[in-house]
mmCIF file of C-alpha atoms in Angstrom:
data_model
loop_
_atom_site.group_PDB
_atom_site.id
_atom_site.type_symbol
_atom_site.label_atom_id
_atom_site.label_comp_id
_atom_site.label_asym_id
_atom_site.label_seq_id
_atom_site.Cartn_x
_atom_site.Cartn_y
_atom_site.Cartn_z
ATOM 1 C CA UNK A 1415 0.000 0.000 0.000
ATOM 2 C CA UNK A 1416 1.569 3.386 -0.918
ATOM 3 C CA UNK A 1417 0.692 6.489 2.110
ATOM 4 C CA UNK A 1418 0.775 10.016 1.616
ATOM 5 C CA UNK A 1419 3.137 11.695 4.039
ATOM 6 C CA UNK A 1420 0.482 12.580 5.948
ATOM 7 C CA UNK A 1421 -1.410 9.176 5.723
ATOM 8 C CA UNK A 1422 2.062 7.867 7.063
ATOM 9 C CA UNK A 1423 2.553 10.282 9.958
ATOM 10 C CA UNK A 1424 -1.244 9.695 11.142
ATOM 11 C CA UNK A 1425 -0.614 5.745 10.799
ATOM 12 C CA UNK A 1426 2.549 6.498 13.530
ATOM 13 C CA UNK A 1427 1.210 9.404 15.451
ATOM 14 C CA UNK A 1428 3.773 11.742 14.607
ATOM 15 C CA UNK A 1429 3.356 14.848 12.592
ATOM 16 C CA UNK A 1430 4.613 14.824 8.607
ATOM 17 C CA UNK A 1431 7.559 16.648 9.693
ATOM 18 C CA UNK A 1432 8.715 14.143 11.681
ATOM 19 C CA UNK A 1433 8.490 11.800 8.782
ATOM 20 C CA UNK A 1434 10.067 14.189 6.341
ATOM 21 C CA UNK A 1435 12.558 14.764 8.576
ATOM 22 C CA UNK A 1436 13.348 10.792 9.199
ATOM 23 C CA UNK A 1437 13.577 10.480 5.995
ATOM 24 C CA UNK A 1438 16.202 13.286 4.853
ATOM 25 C CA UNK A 1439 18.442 12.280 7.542
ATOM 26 C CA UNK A 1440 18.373 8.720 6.414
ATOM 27 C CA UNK A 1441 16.470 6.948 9.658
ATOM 28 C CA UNK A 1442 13.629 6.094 6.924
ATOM 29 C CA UNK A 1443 15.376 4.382 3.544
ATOM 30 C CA UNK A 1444 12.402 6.294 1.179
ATOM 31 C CA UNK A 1445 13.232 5.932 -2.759
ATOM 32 C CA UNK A 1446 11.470 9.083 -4.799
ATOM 33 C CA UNK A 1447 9.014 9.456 -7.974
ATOM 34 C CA UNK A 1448 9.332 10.962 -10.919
ATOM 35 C CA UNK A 1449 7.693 14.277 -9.483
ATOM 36 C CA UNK A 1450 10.419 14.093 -6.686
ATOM 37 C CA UNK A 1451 7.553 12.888 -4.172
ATOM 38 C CA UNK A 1452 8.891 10.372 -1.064
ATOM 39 C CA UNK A 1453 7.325 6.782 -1.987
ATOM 40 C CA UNK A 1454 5.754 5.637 1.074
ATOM 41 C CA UNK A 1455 4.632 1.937 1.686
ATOM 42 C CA UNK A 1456 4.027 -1.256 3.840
ATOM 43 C CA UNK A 1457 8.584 -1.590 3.874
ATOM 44 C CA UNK A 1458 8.657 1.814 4.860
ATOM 45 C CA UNK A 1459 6.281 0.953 7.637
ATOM 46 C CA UNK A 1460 8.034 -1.849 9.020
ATOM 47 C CA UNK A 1461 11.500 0.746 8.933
ATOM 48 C CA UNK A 1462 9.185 2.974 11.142
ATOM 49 C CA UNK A 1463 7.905 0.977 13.604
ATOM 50 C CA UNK A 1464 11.345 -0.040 13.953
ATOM 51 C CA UNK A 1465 12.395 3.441 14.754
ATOM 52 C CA UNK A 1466 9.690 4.431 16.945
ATOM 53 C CA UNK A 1467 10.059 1.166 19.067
ATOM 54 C CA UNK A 1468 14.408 2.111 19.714
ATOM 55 C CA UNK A 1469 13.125 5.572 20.200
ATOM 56 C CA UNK A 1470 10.100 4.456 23.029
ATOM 57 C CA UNK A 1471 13.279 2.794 24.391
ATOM 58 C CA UNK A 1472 15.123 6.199 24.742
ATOM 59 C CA UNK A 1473 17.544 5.620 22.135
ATOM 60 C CA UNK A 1474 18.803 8.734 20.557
ATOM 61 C CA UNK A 1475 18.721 9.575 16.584
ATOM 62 C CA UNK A 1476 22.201 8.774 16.563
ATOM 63 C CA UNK A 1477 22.302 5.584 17.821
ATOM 64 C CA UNK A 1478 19.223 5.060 16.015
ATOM 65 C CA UNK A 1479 21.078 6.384 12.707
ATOM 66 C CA UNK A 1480 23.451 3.577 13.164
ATOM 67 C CA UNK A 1481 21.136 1.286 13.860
ATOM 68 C CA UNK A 1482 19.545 1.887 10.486
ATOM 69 C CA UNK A 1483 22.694 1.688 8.462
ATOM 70 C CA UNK A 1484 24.201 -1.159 9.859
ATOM 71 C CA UNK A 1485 20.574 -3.138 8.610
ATOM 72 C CA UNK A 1486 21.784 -1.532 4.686
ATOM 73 C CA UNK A 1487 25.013 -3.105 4.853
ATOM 74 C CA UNK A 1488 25.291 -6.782 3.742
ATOM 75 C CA UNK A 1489 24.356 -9.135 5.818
ATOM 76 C CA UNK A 1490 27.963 -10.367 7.678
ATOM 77 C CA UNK A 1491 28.060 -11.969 11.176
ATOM 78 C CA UNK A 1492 30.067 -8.532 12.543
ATOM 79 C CA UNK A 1493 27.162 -6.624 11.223
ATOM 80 C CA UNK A 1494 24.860 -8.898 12.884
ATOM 81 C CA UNK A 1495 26.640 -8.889 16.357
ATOM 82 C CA UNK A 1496 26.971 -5.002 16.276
ATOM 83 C CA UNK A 1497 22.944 -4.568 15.619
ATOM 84 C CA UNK A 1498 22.593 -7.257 18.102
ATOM 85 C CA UNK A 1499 24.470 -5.207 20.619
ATOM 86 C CA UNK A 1500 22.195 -2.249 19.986
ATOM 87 C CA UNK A 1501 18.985 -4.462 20.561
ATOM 88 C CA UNK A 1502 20.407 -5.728 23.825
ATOM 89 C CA UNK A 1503 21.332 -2.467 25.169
ATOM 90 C CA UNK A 1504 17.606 -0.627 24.107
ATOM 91 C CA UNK A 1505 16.037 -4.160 25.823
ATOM 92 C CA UNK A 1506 17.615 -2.921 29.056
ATOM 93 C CA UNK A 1507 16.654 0.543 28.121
ATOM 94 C CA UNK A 1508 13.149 -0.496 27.719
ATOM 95 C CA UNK A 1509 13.414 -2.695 30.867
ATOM 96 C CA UNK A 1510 14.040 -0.382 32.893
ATOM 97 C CA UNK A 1511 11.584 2.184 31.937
ATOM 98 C CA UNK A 1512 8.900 -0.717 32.692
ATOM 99 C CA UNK A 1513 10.362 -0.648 35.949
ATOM 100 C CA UNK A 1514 9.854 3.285 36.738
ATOM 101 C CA UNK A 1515 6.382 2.962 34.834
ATOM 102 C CA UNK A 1516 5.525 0.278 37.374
ATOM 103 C CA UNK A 1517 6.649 2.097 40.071
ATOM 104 C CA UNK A 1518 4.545 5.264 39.212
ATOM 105 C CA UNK A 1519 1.808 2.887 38.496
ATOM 106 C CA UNK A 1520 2.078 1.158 42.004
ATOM 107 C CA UNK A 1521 1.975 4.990 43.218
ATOM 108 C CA UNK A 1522 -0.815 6.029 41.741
ATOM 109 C CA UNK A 1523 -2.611 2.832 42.615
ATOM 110 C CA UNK A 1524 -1.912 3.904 46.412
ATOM 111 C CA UNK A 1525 -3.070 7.443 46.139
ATOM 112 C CA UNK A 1526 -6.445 6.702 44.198
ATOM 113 C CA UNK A 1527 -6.977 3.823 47.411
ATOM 114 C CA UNK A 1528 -6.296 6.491 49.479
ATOM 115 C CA UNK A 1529 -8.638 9.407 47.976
ATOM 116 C CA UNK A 1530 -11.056 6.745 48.202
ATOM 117 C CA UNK A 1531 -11.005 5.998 51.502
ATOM 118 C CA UNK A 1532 -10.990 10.186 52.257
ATOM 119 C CA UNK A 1533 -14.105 10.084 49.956
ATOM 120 C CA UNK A 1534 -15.672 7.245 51.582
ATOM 121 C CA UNK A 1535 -14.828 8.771 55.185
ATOM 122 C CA UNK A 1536 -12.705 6.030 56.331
ATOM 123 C CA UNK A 1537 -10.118 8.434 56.615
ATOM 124 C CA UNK A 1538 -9.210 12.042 57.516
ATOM 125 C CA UNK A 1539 -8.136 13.751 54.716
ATOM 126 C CA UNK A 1540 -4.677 14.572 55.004
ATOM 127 C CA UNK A 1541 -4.041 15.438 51.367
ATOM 128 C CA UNK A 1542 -3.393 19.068 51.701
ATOM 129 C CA UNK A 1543 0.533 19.669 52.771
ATOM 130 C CA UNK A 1544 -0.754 23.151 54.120
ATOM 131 C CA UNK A 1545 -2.265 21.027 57.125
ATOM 132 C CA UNK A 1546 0.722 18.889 57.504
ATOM 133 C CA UNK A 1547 2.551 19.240 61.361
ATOM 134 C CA UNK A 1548 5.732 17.141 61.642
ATOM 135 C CA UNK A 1549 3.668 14.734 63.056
ATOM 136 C CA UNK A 1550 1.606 13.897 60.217
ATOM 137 C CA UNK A 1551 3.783 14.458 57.780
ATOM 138 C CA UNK A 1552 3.823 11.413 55.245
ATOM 139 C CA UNK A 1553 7.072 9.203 54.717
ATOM 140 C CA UNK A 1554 8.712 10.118 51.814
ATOM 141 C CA UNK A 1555 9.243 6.746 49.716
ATOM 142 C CA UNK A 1556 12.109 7.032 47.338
ATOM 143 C CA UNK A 1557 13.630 4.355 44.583
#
């Protein structure tokens, strides 16, 4: 199937710019027309989602950028152990960003328990740090 740039940008949730701008830097391989017009379709797609999975990871464009050129080059074991290496290291990227999200999660999970109970008045509400004394100060819970 062939996308517009716009099409394309909608399908990833990013704005055409972003796609243009993938695309002149080299992060999305797009061949031309005739009329000079980037050629868009189900290939470039799967290059995308590539990209916007190593970038939900936190990888930067540039290691993203190398990422995409080493999958150009010929298919050799070194160029297979170097992308490798790049996968691994965005896996424990995206591990531990799971972690934090679960953290903030389990958080959040706490506080709406809590607002409940204030709402259900099987608790005082103590929500407001204005009406905090030293004594009811709540523990502070870090990593």
């Amino acid at each position: 199937m062939a996308y517009t740039v716009k099409e394309f940008a909608a399908l990833f949730g990013v704005s055409p710019h972003t796609v243009r701008y993938y695309t002149d830097i080299g992060l999305l391989p797009t061949p031309r027309d005739g009329a000079n017009r980037r050629i868009l379709d189900d290939e470039s797609a799967n290059w995308m989602q590539g990209i916007m999975c190593l970038k939900g990871c936190g990888a930067s464009i540039e290691d993203i950028r190398e990422y995409c050129a080493l999958c150009l080059l010929d298919e050799t074991e070194e160029n297979l152990r170097a992308r490798y290496r790049i996968i691994l290291q965005q896996r424990e990227k995206a591990h531990e960003r799971l972690e934090e999200a679960q953290r903030v999660a389990a958080y959040m999970d706490e506080k709406v328990l809590h607002y409940e109970d204030i709402l259900a008045g099987r608790s005082e509400d103590d929500s407001n740090p204005a009406k905090w004394t030293p004594e009811t100060r709540p523990a502070i819970h870090a990593k």
